mmCIF file with all atom_site columns, C-alpha atoms in Angstrom:
data_model
loop_
_atom_site.group_PDB
_atom_site.id
_atom_site.type_symbol
_atom_site.label_atom_id
_atom_site.label_alt_id
_atom_site.label_comp_id
_atom_site.label_asym_id
_atom_site.label_entity_id
_atom_site.label_seq_id
_atom_site.pdbx_PDB_ins_code
_atom_site.Cartn_x
_atom_site.Cartn_y
_atom_site.Cartn_z
_atom_site.occupancy
_atom_site.B_iso_or_equiv
_atom_site.pdbx_formal_charge
_atom_site.auth_seq_id
_atom_site.auth_comp_id
_atom_site.auth_asym_id
_atom_site.auth_atom_id
_atom_site.pdbx_PDB_model_num
ATOM 1   C CA . MET A 1 1   ? -25.478 36.592 -329.548 1.00 45.00 ? 224 MET A CA 1
ATOM 2   C CA . ALA A 1 2   ? -26.701 40.149 -329.754 1.00 55.00 ? 225 ALA A CA 1
ATOM 3   C CA . ASP A 1 3   ? -28.799 40.053 -326.580 1.00 87.00 ? 226 ASP A CA 1
ATOM 4   C CA . THR A 1 4   ? -26.039 38.798 -324.304 1.00 91.00 ? 227 THR A CA 1
ATOM 5   C CA . VAL A 1 5   ? -23.244 40.535 -322.459 1.00 93.00 ? 228 VAL A CA 1
ATOM 6   C CA . LYS A 1 6   ? -19.990 39.364 -320.868 1.00 96.00 ? 229 LYS A CA 1
ATOM 7   C CA . PHE A 1 7   ? -20.316 38.708 -317.120 1.00 96.00 ? 230 PHE A CA 1
ATOM 8   C CA . GLU A 1 8   ? -17.362 38.327 -314.733 1.00 96.00 ? 231 GLU A CA 1
ATOM 9   C CA . LEU A 1 9   ? -17.622 37.510 -311.035 1.00 96.00 ? 232 LEU A CA 1
ATOM 10  C CA . VAL A 1 10  ? -14.399 37.571 -309.041 1.00 95.00 ? 233 VAL A CA 1
ATOM 11  C CA . SER A 1 11  ? -13.481 37.393 -305.390 1.00 91.00 ? 234 SER A CA 1
ATOM 12  C CA . PRO A 1 12  ? -10.042 38.126 -303.929 1.00 89.00 ? 235 PRO A CA 1
ATOM 13  C CA . GLU A 1 13  ? -9.127  34.437 -304.083 1.00 87.00 ? 236 GLU A CA 1
ATOM 14  C CA . ARG A 1 14  ? -10.362 33.455 -307.546 1.00 90.00 ? 237 ARG A CA 1
ATOM 15  C CA . ARG A 1 15  ? -12.487 34.032 -310.601 1.00 92.00 ? 238 ARG A CA 1
ATOM 16  C CA . VAL A 1 16  ? -15.847 32.578 -309.676 1.00 92.00 ? 239 VAL A CA 1
ATOM 17  C CA . ALA A 1 17  ? -17.610 32.939 -313.040 1.00 92.00 ? 240 ALA A CA 1
ATOM 18  C CA . SER A 1 18  ? -17.037 34.186 -316.561 1.00 94.00 ? 241 SER A CA 1
ATOM 19  C CA . MET A 1 19  ? -19.852 33.750 -319.078 1.00 94.00 ? 242 MET A CA 1
ATOM 20  C CA . GLN A 1 20  ? -22.192 35.323 -321.577 1.00 95.00 ? 243 GLN A CA 1
ATOM 21  C CA . VAL A 1 21  ? -25.504 36.277 -319.969 1.00 96.00 ? 244 VAL A CA 1
ATOM 22  C CA . SER A 1 22  ? -28.795 37.808 -320.967 1.00 94.00 ? 245 SER A CA 1
ATOM 23  C CA . ALA A 1 23  ? -29.393 39.317 -317.501 1.00 95.00 ? 246 ALA A CA 1
ATOM 24  C CA . VAL A 1 24  ? -27.785 39.525 -314.062 1.00 96.00 ? 247 VAL A CA 1
ATOM 25  C CA . ARG A 1 25  ? -29.874 40.243 -310.961 1.00 96.00 ? 248 ARG A CA 1
ATOM 26  C CA . ILE A 1 26  ? -27.553 41.970 -308.497 1.00 96.00 ? 249 ILE A CA 1
ATOM 27  C CA . PRO A 1 27  ? -28.178 42.355 -304.737 1.00 95.00 ? 250 PRO A CA 1
ATOM 28  C CA . ALA A 1 28  ? -27.232 46.038 -304.594 1.00 94.00 ? 251 ALA A CA 1
ATOM 29  C CA . THR A 1 29  ? -27.100 47.998 -301.351 1.00 90.00 ? 252 THR A CA 1
ATOM 30  C CA . ASP A 1 30  ? -30.056 50.152 -302.388 1.00 89.00 ? 253 ASP A CA 1
ATOM 31  C CA . GLY A 1 31  ? -32.099 47.196 -303.670 1.00 90.00 ? 254 GLY A CA 1
ATOM 32  C CA . ASP A 1 32  ? -31.873 44.478 -306.287 1.00 93.00 ? 255 ASP A CA 1
ATOM 33  C CA . LEU A 1 33  ? -31.240 45.569 -309.853 1.00 94.00 ? 256 LEU A CA 1
ATOM 34  C CA . THR A 1 34  ? -31.213 43.669 -313.111 1.00 95.00 ? 257 THR A CA 1
ATOM 35  C CA . ALA A 1 35  ? -28.496 44.470 -315.635 1.00 94.00 ? 258 ALA A CA 1
ATOM 36  C CA . MET A 1 36  ? -28.798 43.495 -319.290 1.00 92.00 ? 259 MET A CA 1
ATOM 37  C CA . ALA A 1 37  ? -27.050 44.289 -322.560 1.00 89.00 ? 260 ALA A CA 1
ATOM 38  C CA . ASN A 1 38  ? -27.054 48.047 -323.290 1.00 88.00 ? 261 ASN A CA 1
ATOM 39  C CA . HIS A 1 39  ? -27.774 48.910 -319.642 1.00 90.00 ? 262 HIS A CA 1
ATOM 40  C CA . THR A 1 40  ? -26.869 52.425 -318.587 1.00 90.00 ? 263 THR A CA 1
ATOM 41  C CA . PRO A 1 41  ? -23.326 52.338 -317.145 1.00 94.00 ? 264 PRO A CA 1
ATOM 42  C CA . LEU A 1 42  ? -23.166 52.499 -313.363 1.00 94.00 ? 265 LEU A CA 1
ATOM 43  C CA . ILE A 1 43  ? -21.227 51.339 -310.332 1.00 96.00 ? 266 ILE A CA 1
ATOM 44  C CA . THR A 1 44  ? -22.992 50.118 -307.201 1.00 96.00 ? 267 THR A CA 1
ATOM 45  C CA . THR A 1 45  ? -22.103 48.473 -303.925 1.00 95.00 ? 268 THR A CA 1
ATOM 46  C CA . LEU A 1 46  ? -23.335 45.001 -303.016 1.00 95.00 ? 269 LEU A CA 1
ATOM 47  C CA . ARG A 1 47  ? -25.086 43.751 -299.916 1.00 91.00 ? 270 ARG A CA 1
ATOM 48  C CA . PRO A 1 48  ? -25.008 40.114 -298.831 1.00 91.00 ? 271 PRO A CA 1
ATOM 49  C CA . GLY A 1 49  ? -27.379 38.198 -301.045 1.00 91.00 ? 272 GLY A CA 1
ATOM 50  C CA . VAL A 1 50  ? -27.870 35.934 -304.019 1.00 93.00 ? 273 VAL A CA 1
ATOM 51  C CA . LEU A 1 51  ? -26.748 37.063 -307.463 1.00 96.00 ? 274 LEU A CA 1
ATOM 52  C CA . HIS A 1 52  ? -28.608 35.436 -310.390 1.00 96.00 ? 275 HIS A CA 1
ATOM 53  C CA . ALA A 1 53  ? -26.927 35.151 -313.805 1.00 96.00 ? 276 ALA A CA 1
ATOM 54  C CA . GLU A 1 54  ? -29.286 34.179 -316.627 1.00 95.00 ? 277 GLU A CA 1
ATOM 55  C CA . GLY A 1 55  ? -27.616 32.703 -319.674 1.00 91.00 ? 278 GLY A CA 1
ATOM 56  C CA . PRO A 1 56  ? -28.398 30.511 -322.665 1.00 87.00 ? 279 PRO A CA 1
ATOM 57  C CA . ASP A 1 57  ? -28.090 27.408 -320.462 1.00 85.00 ? 280 ASP A CA 1
ATOM 58  C CA . GLY A 1 58  ? -30.345 28.665 -317.660 1.00 91.00 ? 281 GLY A CA 1
ATOM 59  C CA . THR A 1 59  ? -29.875 30.568 -314.415 1.00 94.00 ? 282 THR A CA 1
ATOM 60  C CA . VAL A 1 60  ? -26.852 30.174 -312.164 1.00 95.00 ? 283 VAL A CA 1
ATOM 61  C CA . GLU A 1 61  ? -26.890 31.501 -308.599 1.00 95.00 ? 284 GLU A CA 1
ATOM 62  C CA . PHE A 1 62  ? -23.987 32.851 -306.561 1.00 95.00 ? 285 PHE A CA 1
ATOM 63  C CA . VAL A 1 63  ? -23.839 33.927 -302.933 1.00 93.00 ? 286 VAL A CA 1
ATOM 64  C CA . VAL A 1 64  ? -22.021 37.250 -302.426 1.00 94.00 ? 287 VAL A CA 1
ATOM 65  C CA . THR A 1 65  ? -21.231 38.978 -299.145 1.00 89.00 ? 288 THR A CA 1
ATOM 66  C CA . GLY A 1 66  ? -20.534 42.503 -300.373 1.00 88.00 ? 289 GLY A CA 1
ATOM 67  C CA . GLY A 1 67  ? -18.318 44.320 -302.837 1.00 94.00 ? 290 GLY A CA 1
ATOM 68  C CA . PHE A 1 68  ? -18.949 46.292 -306.017 1.00 96.00 ? 291 PHE A CA 1
ATOM 69  C CA . ALA A 1 69  ? -20.652 45.803 -309.369 1.00 96.00 ? 292 ALA A CA 1
ATOM 70  C CA . GLU A 1 70  ? -19.734 47.730 -312.497 1.00 96.00 ? 293 GLU A CA 1
ATOM 71  C CA . ILE A 1 71  ? -22.118 47.724 -315.414 1.00 95.00 ? 294 ILE A CA 1
ATOM 72  C CA . GLY A 1 72  ? -20.427 49.096 -318.511 1.00 92.00 ? 295 GLY A CA 1
ATOM 73  C CA . VAL A 1 73  ? -20.384 49.039 -322.271 1.00 85.00 ? 296 VAL A CA 1
ATOM 74  C CA . GLU A 1 74  ? -17.976 46.080 -322.282 1.00 86.00 ? 297 GLU A CA 1
ATOM 75  C CA . GLY A 1 75  ? -19.987 43.975 -319.824 1.00 94.00 ? 298 GLY A CA 1
ATOM 76  C CA . ILE A 1 76  ? -20.910 43.391 -316.204 1.00 96.00 ? 299 ILE A CA 1
ATOM 77  C CA . SER A 1 77  ? -18.140 42.956 -313.636 1.00 96.00 ? 300 SER A CA 1
ATOM 78  C CA . VAL A 1 78  ? -18.720 42.045 -310.008 1.00 97.00 ? 301 VAL A CA 1
ATOM 79  C CA . LEU A 1 79  ? -15.941 42.145 -307.441 1.00 96.00 ? 302 LEU A CA 1
ATOM 80  C CA . ALA A 1 80  ? -17.266 40.381 -304.357 1.00 94.00 ? 303 ALA A CA 1
ATOM 81  C CA . GLU A 1 81  ? -15.668 40.368 -300.922 1.00 92.00 ? 304 GLU A CA 1
ATOM 82  C CA . GLU A 1 82  ? -16.562 36.681 -300.814 1.00 90.00 ? 305 GLU A CA 1
ATOM 83  C CA . SER A 1 83  ? -18.486 34.628 -303.346 1.00 91.00 ? 306 SER A CA 1
ATOM 84  C CA . HIS A 1 84  ? -19.498 31.017 -303.823 1.00 90.00 ? 307 HIS A CA 1
ATOM 85  C CA . SER A 1 85  ? -21.726 29.270 -306.312 1.00 89.00 ? 308 SER A CA 1
ATOM 86  C CA . ARG A 1 86  ? -25.029 28.285 -304.722 1.00 88.00 ? 309 ARG A CA 1
ATOM 87  C CA . GLU A 1 87  ? -23.991 24.623 -304.943 1.00 88.00 ? 310 GLU A CA 1
ATOM 88  C CA . GLU A 1 88  ? -20.791 25.335 -302.950 1.00 87.00 ? 311 GLU A CA 1
ATOM 89  C CA . MET A 1 89  ? -22.639 26.896 -300.011 1.00 86.00 ? 312 MET A CA 1
ATOM 90  C CA . THR A 1 90  ? -22.726 24.806 -296.877 1.00 87.00 ? 313 THR A CA 1
ATOM 91  C CA . GLN A 1 91  ? -24.064 25.351 -293.400 1.00 87.00 ? 314 GLN A CA 1
ATOM 92  C CA . ASP A 1 92  ? -20.476 25.672 -292.138 1.00 88.00 ? 315 ASP A CA 1
ATOM 93  C CA . LYS A 1 93  ? -19.699 28.466 -294.629 1.00 87.00 ? 316 LYS A CA 1
ATOM 94  C CA . LEU A 1 94  ? -22.879 30.325 -293.713 1.00 86.00 ? 317 LEU A CA 1
ATOM 95  C CA . ASP A 1 95  ? -22.179 29.931 -289.989 1.00 88.00 ? 318 ASP A CA 1
ATOM 96  C CA . ARG A 1 96  ? -18.676 31.365 -290.478 1.00 87.00 ? 319 ARG A CA 1
ATOM 97  C CA . MET A 1 97  ? -20.038 34.332 -292.470 1.00 85.00 ? 320 MET A CA 1
ATOM 98  C CA . ILE A 1 98  ? -22.673 35.080 -289.827 1.00 86.00 ? 321 ILE A CA 1
ATOM 99  C CA . GLU A 1 99  ? -20.161 34.735 -286.989 1.00 87.00 ? 322 GLU A CA 1
ATOM 100 C CA . GLU A 1 100 ? -17.885 37.253 -288.734 1.00 87.00 ? 323 GLU A CA 1
ATOM 101 C CA . ALA A 1 101 ? -20.782 39.688 -289.239 1.00 86.00 ? 324 ALA A CA 1
ATOM 102 C CA . ALA A 1 102 ? -21.787 39.273 -285.566 1.00 87.00 ? 325 ALA A CA 1
ATOM 103 C CA . ARG A 1 103 ? -18.183 39.929 -284.511 1.00 88.00 ? 326 ARG A CA 1
ATOM 104 C CA . LYS A 1 104 ? -18.120 43.141 -286.580 1.00 85.00 ? 327 LYS A CA 1
ATOM 105 C CA . HIS A 1 105 ? -21.434 44.210 -285.046 1.00 85.00 ? 328 HIS A CA 1
ATOM 106 C CA . ASN A 1 106 ? -20.176 43.652 -281.504 1.00 86.00 ? 329 ASN A CA 1
ATOM 107 C CA . GLU A 1 107 ? -16.940 45.462 -282.329 1.00 87.00 ? 330 GLU A CA 1
ATOM 108 C CA . ALA A 1 108 ? -18.883 48.428 -283.720 1.00 86.00 ? 331 ALA A CA 1
ATOM 109 C CA . LYS A 1 109 ? -21.030 48.591 -280.584 1.00 83.00 ? 332 LYS A CA 1
ATOM 110 C CA . GLY A 1 110 ? -17.853 48.774 -278.474 1.00 81.00 ? 333 GLY A CA 1
ATOM 111 C CA . ASN A 1 111 ? -16.022 51.282 -280.686 1.00 80.00 ? 334 ASN A CA 1
ATOM 112 C CA . PHE A 1 112 ? -18.918 53.628 -281.504 1.00 80.00 ? 335 PHE A CA 1
ATOM 113 C CA . GLU A 1 113 ? -20.799 53.985 -278.241 1.00 75.00 ? 336 GLU A CA 1
ATOM 114 C CA . ASN A 1 114 ? -22.607 57.234 -279.096 1.00 71.00 ? 337 ASN A CA 1
ATOM 115 C CA . GLU A 1 115 ? -22.485 56.972 -282.893 1.00 73.00 ? 338 GLU A CA 1
ATOM 116 C CA . PRO A 1 116 ? -25.428 54.952 -284.147 1.00 74.00 ? 339 PRO A CA 1
ATOM 117 C CA . GLY A 1 117 ? -24.431 55.067 -287.857 1.00 80.00 ? 340 GLY A CA 1
ATOM 118 C CA . PRO A 1 118 ? -21.597 52.496 -287.798 1.00 80.00 ? 341 PRO A CA 1
ATOM 119 C CA . VAL A 1 119 ? -23.491 50.282 -285.331 1.00 80.00 ? 342 VAL A CA 1
ATOM 120 C CA . ASP A 1 120 ? -26.605 50.407 -287.516 1.00 82.00 ? 343 ASP A CA 1
ATOM 121 C CA . ASP A 1 121 ? -24.516 49.563 -290.599 1.00 81.00 ? 344 ASP A CA 1
ATOM 122 C CA . ALA A 1 122 ? -23.002 46.541 -288.836 1.00 82.00 ? 345 ALA A CA 1
ATOM 123 C CA . ALA A 1 123 ? -26.452 45.417 -287.646 1.00 82.00 ? 346 ALA A CA 1
ATOM 124 C CA . LYS A 1 124 ? -27.767 45.710 -291.218 1.00 81.00 ? 347 LYS A CA 1
ATOM 125 C CA . LEU A 1 125 ? -24.853 43.609 -292.504 1.00 79.00 ? 348 LEU A CA 1
ATOM 126 C CA . LEU A 1 126 ? -25.641 40.917 -289.935 1.00 82.00 ? 349 LEU A CA 1
ATOM 127 C CA . SER A 1 127 ? -29.345 41.037 -290.746 1.00 81.00 ? 350 SER A CA 1
ATOM 128 C CA . ASP A 1 128 ? -28.680 40.785 -294.502 1.00 82.00 ? 351 ASP A CA 1
ATOM 129 C CA . MET A 1 129 ? -26.341 37.841 -293.923 1.00 79.00 ? 352 MET A CA 1
ATOM 130 C CA . MET A 1 130 ? -28.999 35.962 -291.935 1.00 82.00 ? 353 MET A CA 1
ATOM 131 C CA . ALA A 1 131 ? -31.682 36.753 -294.535 1.00 81.00 ? 354 ALA A CA 1
ATOM 132 C CA . MET A 1 132 ? -29.403 35.444 -297.290 1.00 81.00 ? 355 MET A CA 1
ATOM 133 C CA . GLY A 1 133 ? -28.981 32.164 -295.398 1.00 81.00 ? 356 GLY A CA 1
ATOM 134 C CA . ASP A 1 134 ? -32.716 31.840 -294.977 1.00 79.00 ? 357 ASP A CA 1
ATOM 135 C CA . HIS A 1 135 ? -33.252 32.633 -298.666 1.00 78.00 ? 358 HIS A CA 1
ATOM 136 C CA . ILE A 1 136 ? -30.958 29.827 -299.818 1.00 81.00 ? 359 ILE A CA 1
ATOM 137 C CA . GLY A 1 137 ? -32.506 27.309 -297.442 1.00 81.00 ? 360 GLY A CA 1
ATOM 138 C CA . LEU A 1 138 ? -29.785 27.135 -294.793 1.00 79.00 ? 361 LEU A CA 1
ATOM 139 C CA . ASP A 1 139 ? -30.333 27.757 -291.083 1.00 73.00 ? 362 ASP A CA 1
ATOM 140 C CA . PRO A 1 140 ? -29.169 31.259 -290.137 1.00 65.00 ? 363 PRO A CA 1
ATOM 141 C CA . LYS A 1 141 ? -28.527 30.705 -286.441 1.00 67.00 ? 364 LYS A CA 1
ATOM 142 C CA . GLN A 1 142 ? -29.839 33.823 -284.764 1.00 56.00 ? 365 GLN A CA 1
ATOM 143 C CA . PRO A 1 143 ? -27.037 35.329 -282.671 1.00 50.00 ? 366 PRO A CA 1
ATOM 144 C CA . ASN A 1 144 ? -27.982 37.547 -279.781 1.00 45.00 ? 367 ASN A CA 1
ATOM 145 C CA . PHE A 1 145 ? -27.646 41.209 -280.597 1.00 39.00 ? 368 PHE A CA 1
#
């Protein structure tokens, strides 16, 4: 298949996916990007979101919470901090992810009293996590900031 490329998605615990794809839509920190065969090589960071892998058998979706994506000559590799197939996502998993992001936000507010950068970054992480939950049809319980 000349128009496909090898795609690997791994998290620290396991290999989540390994397949031939025609395109991968990646939730990058600076905005979504679509990688295909012969894409210019690059490395980008991930934000919490839904990664879409389009292959010969259709599109498969994965929830990622952050990490890195490397698009190279040999293929597309994504190392996610945490990743689950869309079918594996439950309300309990989303609640745990949001609680962890809220904890990090509160911790940043306590540790960086007069430094808005880290607090803003933690607030963005929490906001992205809640938006991801909403996007996949789960209830992102709105914690108090």
